[in-house]
Tab-separated table of C-alpha atoms in Angstrom:
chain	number	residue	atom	x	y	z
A	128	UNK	CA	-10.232	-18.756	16.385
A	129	UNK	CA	-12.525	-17.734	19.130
A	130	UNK	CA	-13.657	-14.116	18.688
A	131	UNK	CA	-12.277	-11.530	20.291
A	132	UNK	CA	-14.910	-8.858	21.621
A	133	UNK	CA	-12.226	-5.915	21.320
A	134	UNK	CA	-11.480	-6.888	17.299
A	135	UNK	CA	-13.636	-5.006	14.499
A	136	UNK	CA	-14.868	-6.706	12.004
A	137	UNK	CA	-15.727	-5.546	8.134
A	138	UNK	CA	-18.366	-5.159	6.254
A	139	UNK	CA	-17.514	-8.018	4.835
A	140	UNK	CA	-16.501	-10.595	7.719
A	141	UNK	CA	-19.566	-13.109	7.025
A	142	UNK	CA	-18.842	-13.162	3.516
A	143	UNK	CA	-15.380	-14.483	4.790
A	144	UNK	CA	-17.004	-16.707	7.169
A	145	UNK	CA	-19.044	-18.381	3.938
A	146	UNK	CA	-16.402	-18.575	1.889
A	147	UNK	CA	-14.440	-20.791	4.579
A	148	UNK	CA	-11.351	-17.994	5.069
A	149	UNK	CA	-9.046	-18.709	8.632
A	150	UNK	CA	-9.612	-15.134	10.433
A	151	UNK	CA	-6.896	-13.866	12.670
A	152	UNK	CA	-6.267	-10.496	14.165
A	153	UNK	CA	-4.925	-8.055	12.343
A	154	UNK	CA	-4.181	-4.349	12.622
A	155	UNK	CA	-7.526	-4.154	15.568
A	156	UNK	CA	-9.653	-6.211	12.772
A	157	UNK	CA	-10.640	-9.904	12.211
A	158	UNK	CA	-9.477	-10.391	8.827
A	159	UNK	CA	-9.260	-13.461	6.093
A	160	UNK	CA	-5.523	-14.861	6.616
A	161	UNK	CA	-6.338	-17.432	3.511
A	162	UNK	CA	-9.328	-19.213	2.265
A	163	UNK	CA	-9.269	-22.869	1.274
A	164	UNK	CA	-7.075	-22.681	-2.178
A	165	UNK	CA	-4.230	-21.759	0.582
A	166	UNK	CA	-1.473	-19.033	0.049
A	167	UNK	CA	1.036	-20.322	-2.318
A	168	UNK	CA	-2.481	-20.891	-4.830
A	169	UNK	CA	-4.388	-17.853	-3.639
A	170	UNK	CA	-0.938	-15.653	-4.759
A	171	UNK	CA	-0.421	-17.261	-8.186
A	172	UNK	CA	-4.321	-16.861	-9.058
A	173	UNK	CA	-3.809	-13.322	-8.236
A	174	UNK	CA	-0.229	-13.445	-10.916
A	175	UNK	CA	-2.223	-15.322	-13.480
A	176	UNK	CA	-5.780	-13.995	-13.178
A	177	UNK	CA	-7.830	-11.767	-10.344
A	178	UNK	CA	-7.594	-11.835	-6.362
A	179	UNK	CA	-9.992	-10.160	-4.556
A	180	UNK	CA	-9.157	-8.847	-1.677
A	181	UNK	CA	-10.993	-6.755	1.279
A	182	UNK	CA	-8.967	-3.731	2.236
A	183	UNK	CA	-11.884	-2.370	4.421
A	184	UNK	CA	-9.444	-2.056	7.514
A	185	UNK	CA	-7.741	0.671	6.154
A	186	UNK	CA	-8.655	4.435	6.885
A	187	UNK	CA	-10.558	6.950	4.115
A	188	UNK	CA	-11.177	10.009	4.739
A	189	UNK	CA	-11.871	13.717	2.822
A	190	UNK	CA	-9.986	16.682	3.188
A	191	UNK	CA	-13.091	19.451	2.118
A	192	UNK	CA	-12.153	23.130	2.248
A	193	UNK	CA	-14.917	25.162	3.003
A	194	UNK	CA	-13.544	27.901	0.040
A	195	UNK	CA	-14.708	25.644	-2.571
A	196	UNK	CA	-10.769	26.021	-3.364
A	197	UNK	CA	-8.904	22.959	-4.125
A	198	UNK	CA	-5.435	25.043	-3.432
A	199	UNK	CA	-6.317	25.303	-0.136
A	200	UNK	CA	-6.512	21.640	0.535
A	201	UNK	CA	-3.852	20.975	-1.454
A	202	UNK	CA	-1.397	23.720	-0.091
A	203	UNK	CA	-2.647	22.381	3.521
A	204	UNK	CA	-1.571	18.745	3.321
A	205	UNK	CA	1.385	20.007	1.358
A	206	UNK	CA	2.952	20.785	5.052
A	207	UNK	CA	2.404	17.527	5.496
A	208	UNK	CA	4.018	15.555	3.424
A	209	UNK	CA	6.622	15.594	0.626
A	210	UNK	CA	4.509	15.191	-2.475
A	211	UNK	CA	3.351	17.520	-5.146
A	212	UNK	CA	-0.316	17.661	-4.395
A	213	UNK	CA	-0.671	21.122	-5.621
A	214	UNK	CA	-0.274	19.575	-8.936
A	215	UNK	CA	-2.415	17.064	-9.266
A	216	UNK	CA	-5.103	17.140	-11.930
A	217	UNK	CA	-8.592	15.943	-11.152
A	218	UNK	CA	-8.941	12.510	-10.681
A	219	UNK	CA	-5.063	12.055	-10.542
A	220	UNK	CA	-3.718	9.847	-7.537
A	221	UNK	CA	-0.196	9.962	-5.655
A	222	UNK	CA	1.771	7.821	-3.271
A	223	UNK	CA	3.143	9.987	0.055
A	224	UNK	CA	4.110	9.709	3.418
A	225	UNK	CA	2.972	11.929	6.488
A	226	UNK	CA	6.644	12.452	7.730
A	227	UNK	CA	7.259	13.851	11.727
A	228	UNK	CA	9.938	16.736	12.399
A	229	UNK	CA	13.042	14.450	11.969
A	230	UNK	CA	11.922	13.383	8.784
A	231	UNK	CA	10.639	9.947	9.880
A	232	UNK	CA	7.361	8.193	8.474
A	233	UNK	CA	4.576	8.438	10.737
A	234	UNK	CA	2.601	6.720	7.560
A	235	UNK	CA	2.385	6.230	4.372
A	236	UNK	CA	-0.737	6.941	2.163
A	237	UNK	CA	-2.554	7.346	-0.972
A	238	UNK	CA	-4.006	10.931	-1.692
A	239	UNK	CA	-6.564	11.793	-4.679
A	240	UNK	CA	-7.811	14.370	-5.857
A	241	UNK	CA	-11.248	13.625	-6.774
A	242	UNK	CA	-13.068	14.182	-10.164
A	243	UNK	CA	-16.483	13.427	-9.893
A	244	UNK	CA	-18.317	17.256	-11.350
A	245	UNK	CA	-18.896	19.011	-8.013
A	246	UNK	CA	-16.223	17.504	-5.871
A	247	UNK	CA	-12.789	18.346	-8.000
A	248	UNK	CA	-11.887	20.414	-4.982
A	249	UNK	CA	-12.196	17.637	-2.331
A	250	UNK	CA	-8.799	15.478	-1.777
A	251	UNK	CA	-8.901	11.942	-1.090
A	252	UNK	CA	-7.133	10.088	1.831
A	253	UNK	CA	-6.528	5.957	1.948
A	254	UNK	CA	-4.138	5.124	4.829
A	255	UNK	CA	-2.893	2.099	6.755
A	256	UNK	CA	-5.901	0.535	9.484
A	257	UNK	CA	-3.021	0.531	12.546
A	258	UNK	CA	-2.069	4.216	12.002
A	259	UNK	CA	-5.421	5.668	10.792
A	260	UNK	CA	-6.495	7.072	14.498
A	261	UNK	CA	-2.819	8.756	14.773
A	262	UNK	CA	-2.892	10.000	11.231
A	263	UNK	CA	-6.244	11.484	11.320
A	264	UNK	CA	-5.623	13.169	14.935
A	265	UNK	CA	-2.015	14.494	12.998
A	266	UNK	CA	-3.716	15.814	10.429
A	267	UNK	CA	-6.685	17.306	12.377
A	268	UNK	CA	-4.133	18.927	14.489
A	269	UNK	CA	-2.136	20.894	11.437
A	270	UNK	CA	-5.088	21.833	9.415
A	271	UNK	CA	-6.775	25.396	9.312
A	272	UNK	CA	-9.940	26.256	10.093
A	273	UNK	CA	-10.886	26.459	6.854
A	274	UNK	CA	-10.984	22.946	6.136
A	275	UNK	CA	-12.734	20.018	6.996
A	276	UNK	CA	-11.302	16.640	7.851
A	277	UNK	CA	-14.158	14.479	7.402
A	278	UNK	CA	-13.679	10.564	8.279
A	279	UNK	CA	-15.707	7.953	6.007
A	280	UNK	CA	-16.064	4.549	8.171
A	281	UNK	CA	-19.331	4.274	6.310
A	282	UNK	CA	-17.163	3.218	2.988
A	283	UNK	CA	-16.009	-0.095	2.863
A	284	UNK	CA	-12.921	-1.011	0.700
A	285	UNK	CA	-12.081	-3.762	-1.785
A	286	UNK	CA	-8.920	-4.591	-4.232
A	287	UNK	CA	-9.215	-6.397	-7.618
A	288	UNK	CA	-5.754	-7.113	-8.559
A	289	UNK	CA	-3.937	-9.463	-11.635
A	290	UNK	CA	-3.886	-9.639	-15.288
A	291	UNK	CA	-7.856	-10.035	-15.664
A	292	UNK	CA	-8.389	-7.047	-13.453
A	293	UNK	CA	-9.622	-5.212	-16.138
A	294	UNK	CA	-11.346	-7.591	-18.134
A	295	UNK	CA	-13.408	-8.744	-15.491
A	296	UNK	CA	-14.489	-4.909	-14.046
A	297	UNK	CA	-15.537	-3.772	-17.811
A	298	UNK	CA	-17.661	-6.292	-17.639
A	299	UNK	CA	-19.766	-3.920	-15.074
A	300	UNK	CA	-18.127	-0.597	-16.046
A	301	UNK	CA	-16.344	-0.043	-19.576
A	302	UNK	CA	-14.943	2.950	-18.905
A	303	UNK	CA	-12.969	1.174	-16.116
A	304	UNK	CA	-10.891	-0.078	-19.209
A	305	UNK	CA	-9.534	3.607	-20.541
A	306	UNK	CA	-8.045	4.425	-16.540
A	307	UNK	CA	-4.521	4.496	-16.440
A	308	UNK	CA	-2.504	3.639	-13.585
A	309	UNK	CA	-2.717	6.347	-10.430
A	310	UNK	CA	-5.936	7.679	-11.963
A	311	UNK	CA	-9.607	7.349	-10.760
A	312	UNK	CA	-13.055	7.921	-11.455
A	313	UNK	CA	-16.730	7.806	-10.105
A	314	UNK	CA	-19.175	5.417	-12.034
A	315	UNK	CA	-21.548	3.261	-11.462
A	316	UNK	CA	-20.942	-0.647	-11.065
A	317	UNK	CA	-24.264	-2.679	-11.919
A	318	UNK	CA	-26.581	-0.469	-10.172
A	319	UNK	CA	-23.836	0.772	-7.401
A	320	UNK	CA	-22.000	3.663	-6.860
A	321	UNK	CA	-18.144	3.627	-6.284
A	322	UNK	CA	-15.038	5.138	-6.652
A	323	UNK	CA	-12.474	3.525	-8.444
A	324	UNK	CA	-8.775	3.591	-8.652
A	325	UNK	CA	-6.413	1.794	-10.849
A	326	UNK	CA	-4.046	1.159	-8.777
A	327	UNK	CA	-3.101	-1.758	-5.769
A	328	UNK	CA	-0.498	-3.309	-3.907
A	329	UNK	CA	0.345	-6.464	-5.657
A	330	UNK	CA	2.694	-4.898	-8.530
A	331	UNK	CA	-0.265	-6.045	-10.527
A	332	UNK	CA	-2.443	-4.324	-12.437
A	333	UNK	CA	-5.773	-3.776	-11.094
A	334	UNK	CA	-8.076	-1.693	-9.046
A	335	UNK	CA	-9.000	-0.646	-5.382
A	336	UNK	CA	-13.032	0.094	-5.010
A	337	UNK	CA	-14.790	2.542	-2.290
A	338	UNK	CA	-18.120	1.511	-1.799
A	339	UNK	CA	-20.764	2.082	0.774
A	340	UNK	CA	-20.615	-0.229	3.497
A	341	UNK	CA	-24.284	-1.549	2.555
A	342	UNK	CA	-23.056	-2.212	-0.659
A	343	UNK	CA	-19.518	-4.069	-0.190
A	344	UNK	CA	-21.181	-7.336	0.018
A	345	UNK	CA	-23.366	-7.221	-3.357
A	346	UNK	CA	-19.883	-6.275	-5.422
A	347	UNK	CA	-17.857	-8.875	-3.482
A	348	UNK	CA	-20.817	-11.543	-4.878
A	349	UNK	CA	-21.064	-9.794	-8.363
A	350	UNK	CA	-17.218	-9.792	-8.941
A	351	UNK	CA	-16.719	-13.514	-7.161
A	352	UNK	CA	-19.156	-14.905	-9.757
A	353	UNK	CA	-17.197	-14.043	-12.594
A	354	UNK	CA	-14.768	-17.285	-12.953
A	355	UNK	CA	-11.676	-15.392	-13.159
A	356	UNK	CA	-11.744	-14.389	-9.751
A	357	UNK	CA	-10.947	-15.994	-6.732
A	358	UNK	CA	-11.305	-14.405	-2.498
A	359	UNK	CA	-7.201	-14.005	-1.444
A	360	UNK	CA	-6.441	-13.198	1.827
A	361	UNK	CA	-3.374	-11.365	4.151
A	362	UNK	CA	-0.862	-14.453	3.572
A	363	UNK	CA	-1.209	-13.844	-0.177
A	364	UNK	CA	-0.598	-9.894	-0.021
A	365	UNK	CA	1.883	-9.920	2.220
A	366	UNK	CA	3.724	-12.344	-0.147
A	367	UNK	CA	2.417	-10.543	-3.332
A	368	UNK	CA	3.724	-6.779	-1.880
A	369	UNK	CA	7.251	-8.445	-1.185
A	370	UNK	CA	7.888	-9.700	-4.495
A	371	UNK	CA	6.721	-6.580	-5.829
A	372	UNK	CA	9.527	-4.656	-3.538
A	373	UNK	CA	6.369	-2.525	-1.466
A	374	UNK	CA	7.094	-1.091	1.786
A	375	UNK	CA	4.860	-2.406	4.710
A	376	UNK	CA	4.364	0.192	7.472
A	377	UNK	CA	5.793	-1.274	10.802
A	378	UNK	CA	8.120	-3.190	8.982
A	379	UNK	CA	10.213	-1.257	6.077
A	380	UNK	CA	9.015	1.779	6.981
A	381	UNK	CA	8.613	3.722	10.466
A	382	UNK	CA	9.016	6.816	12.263
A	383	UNK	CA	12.354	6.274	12.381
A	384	UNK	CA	13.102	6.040	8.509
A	385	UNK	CA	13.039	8.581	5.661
A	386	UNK	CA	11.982	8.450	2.173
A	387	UNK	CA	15.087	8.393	0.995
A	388	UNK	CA	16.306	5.672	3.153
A	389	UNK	CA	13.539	3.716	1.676
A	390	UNK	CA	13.932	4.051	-1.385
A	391	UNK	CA	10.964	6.533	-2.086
A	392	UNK	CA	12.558	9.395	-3.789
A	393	UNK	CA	10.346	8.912	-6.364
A	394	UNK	CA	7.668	9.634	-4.253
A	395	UNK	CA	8.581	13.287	-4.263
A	396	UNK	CA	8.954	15.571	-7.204
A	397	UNK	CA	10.631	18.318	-8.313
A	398	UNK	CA	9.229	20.857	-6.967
A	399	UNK	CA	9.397	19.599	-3.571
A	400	UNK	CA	12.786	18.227	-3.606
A	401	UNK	CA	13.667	22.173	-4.586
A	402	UNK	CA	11.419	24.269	-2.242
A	403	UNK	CA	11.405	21.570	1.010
A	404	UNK	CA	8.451	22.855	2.826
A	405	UNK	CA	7.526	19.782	4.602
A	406	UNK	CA	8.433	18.222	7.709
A	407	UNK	CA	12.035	16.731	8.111
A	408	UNK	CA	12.582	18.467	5.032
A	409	UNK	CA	16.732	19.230	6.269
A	410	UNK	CA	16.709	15.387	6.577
A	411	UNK	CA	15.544	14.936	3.360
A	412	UNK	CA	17.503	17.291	1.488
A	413	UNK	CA	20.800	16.323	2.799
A	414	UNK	CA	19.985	12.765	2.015
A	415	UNK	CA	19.162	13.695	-1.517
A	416	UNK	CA	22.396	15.392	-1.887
A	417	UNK	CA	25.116	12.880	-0.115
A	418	UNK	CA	23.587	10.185	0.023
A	419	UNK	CA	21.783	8.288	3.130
A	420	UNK	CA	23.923	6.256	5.768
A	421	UNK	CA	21.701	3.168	4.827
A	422	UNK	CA	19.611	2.143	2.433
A	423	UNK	CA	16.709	-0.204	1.885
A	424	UNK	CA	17.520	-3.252	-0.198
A	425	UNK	CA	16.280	-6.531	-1.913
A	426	UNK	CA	18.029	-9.702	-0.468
A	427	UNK	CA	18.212	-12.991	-2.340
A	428	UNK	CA	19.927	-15.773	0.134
A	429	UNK	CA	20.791	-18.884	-1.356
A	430	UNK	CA	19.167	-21.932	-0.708
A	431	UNK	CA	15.378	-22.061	0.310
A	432	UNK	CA	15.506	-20.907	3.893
A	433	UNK	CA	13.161	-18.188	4.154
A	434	UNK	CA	14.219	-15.380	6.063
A	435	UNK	CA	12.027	-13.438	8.296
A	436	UNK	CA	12.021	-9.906	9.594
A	437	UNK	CA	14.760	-8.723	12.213
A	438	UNK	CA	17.033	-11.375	11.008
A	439	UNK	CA	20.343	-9.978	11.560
A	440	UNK	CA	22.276	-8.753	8.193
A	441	UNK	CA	26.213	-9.125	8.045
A	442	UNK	CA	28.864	-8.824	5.258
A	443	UNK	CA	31.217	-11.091	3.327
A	444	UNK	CA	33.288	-10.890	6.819
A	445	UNK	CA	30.682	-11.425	9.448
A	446	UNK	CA	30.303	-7.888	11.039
A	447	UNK	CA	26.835	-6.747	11.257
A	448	UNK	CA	25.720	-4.084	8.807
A	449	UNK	CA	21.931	-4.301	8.687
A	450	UNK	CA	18.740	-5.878	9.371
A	451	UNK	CA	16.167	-8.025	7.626
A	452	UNK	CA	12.369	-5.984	7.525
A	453	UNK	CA	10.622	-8.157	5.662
A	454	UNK	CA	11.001	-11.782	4.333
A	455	UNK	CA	9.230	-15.204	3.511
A	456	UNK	CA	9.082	-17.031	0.750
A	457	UNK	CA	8.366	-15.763	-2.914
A	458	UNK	CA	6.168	-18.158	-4.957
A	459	UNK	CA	6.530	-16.265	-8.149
A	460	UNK	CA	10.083	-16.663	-8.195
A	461	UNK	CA	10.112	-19.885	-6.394
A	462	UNK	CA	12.593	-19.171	-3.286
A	463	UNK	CA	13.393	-17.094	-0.715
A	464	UNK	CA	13.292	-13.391	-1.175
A	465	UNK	CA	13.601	-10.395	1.601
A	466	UNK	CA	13.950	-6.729	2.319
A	467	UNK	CA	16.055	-5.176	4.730
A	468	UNK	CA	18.226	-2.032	5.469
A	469	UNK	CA	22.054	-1.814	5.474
A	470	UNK	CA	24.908	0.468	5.602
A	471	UNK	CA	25.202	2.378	2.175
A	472	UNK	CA	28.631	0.769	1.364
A	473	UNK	CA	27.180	-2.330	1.419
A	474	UNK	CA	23.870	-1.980	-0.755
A	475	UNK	CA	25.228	-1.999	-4.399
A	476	UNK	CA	23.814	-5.134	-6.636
A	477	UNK	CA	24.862	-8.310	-6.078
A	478	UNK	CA	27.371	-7.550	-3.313
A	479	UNK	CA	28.046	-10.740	-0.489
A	480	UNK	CA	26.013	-11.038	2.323
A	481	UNK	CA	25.425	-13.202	5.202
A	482	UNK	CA	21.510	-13.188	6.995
A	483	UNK	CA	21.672	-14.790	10.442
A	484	UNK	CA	18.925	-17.915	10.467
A	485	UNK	CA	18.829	-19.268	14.090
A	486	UNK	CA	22.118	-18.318	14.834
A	487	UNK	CA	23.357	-19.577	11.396
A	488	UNK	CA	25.108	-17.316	8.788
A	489	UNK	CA	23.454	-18.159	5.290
A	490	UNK	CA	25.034	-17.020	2.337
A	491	UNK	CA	22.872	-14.288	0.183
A	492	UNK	CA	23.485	-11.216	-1.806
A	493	UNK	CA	22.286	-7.946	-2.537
A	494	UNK	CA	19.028	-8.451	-5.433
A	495	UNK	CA	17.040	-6.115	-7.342
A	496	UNK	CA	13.561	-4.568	-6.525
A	497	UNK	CA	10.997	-5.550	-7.314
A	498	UNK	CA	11.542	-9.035	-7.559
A	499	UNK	CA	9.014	-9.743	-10.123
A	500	UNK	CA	8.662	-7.116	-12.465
A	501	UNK	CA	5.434	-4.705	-12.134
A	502	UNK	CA	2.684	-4.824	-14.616
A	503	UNK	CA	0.736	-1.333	-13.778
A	504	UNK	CA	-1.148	-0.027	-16.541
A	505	UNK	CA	0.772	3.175	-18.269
């Protein structure tokens, strides 16, 4: 691919380069589509042993409050979004979504409350590369005075995801070994500092590591010398996230769809779901209590036709209830797989469907998420 003056790059794009990957454009970046192994290998390496992957794209950024009081971040981004941030315990992690007035998803993200002595009052912010400039001008433009929204482009960002995960990062860090899943810590990794997280987007276990920018390249080498682990690029975690039933942003998730639609309840506790609080929070209630008008769903269609995002969805009689969000094929499960929404009446388990393939009904049915079960560490 010739480059493209306008894309960014990471700190990690001639480490790519070396290690032969096929760079396309992706979300404003050049970024690793696959390296030599090839998809279908690259995502059962990741299933049997440890992908790397370079998440550097995506946005970080700290949420400081100049009252030393972590409340006051907490209680800020709180109007936000529909998690319980206010109870999070140093160096716990959650899942959220910044939702607009209606409800909608303007993003989803991952927000931490840090633990490292000194900074327990600072929260943590990890969102998507294509939304970060719109999510940090939303967020800028909600927040007090009192608090800080500082961006960190100087970090760089790396996953380590599959069943060696763990075995392989104790071999630098130990304590890496006693996280559990949506927790994090501060340590140093063979001389480096970072910030690691046991958690990913794979439905593996494994780990996503902040790291200064001068730094991203040394880890990459140190953890790609250890034989367990193999480079994986975007074909391999787009495939890995649909098997594991994740939402992509753009995709199964938009400004247009709430958390309930999607299938995120979970996402927000009690205490929310009770006290509202948040944007769209009428939306959200009245979807908790009768139910959404469509739903997010797993799709299994028979045969091994993959499917592909904004395939029409009908029912057993042809009319059109729904379309597909996300689809290819699933190598874990060896077939076709998808995610789409459709009418509420038509979501249960296993009910008859039809997905329109260039202009051909295929039979399919409604399937369970995830598609492969999730091994996070709990």
């Amino acid at each position: 691919m010739a480059a493209d003056a306008t894309l960014k790059r990471t700190p990690l794009y001639d480490r790519h380069i070396a290690l032969g990957a096929r760079m396309v454009p992706f979300a404003g970046y050049e970024m690793p589509v696959q390296y030599p192994l090839g998809v279908l290998k690259e995502h059962l390496w990741t299933r049997e042993h440890a992908g790397l992957f370079d998440v550097s794209h995506m946005g970080q950024a700290f949420l400081i409050p100049k009252d030393g009081r972590y409340e006051t971040v907490a209680s800020a981004m709180e109007r936000l979004v529909p998690a319980d941030l206010l109870g999070l315990e140093a160096g716990q992690q959650r899942y959220s979504q910044l939702l607009n007035a209606e409800g909608g998803i303007i993003d989803d993200l991952m927000a931490t409350r840090l633990g490292h002595p000194g900074h327990e009052h600072w929260l943590y912010l990890v969102i998507n590369a294509s939304r970060k400039d719109i999510d940090l001008a939303h967020i800028a433009g909600h927040l007090a005075d009192g608090i800080e929204l500082r961006r960190a482009d100087d970090l760089a960002l790396v996953a380590l995801q599959g069943p060696k995960a763990a075995e392989v990062l104790g071999r630098l860090a130990p304590a890496v070994g006693d996280l559990k899943f949506m927790r994090s810590l501060d340590l140093d990794l063979g001389g480096l500092w970072a910030h690691v997280s046991r958690s990913g987007y794979t439905g593996e276990d494994g780990y996503e590591i902040s790291v200064k920018s001068a730094d991203a390249g040394a880890l990459v080498d140190r953890l790609l010398a250890d034989e367990a682990v193999k480079p994986i690029g975007l074909g391999a975690r787009d495939s890995l996230r649909l098997e594991a039933g994740l939402c992509l942003y753009g995709h199964d998730i938009d400004e247009t769809t709430s958390p309930v639609e999607a299938g995120l309840v979970w996402s927000i506790q009690k205490r929310r779901r009770a006290e509202g609080g948040f944007p769209g929070a009428d939306r959200v209630k009245a979807e908790l209590a009768a139910g959404p008008a469509r739903k997010r769903i797993g799709i299994r269609p028979e045969g091994r036709q993959p499917v592909r995002d904004g395939a029409p969805v009908l029912d057993a009689s042809g009319r059109e209830i729904g379309r597909v969000t996300s689809g290819g094929f699933g190598p874990s499960v060896n077939g076709p797989i998808a995610m789409g929404y459709v009418e509420a009446a038509s979501a249960a388990l296993d009910t008859p469907l039809q997905v329109v393939v260039r202009d051909k009904p295929l039979p399919a049915k409604v399937a369970a998420l995830p598609f492969v079960p999730s091994r996070f560490h709990k």
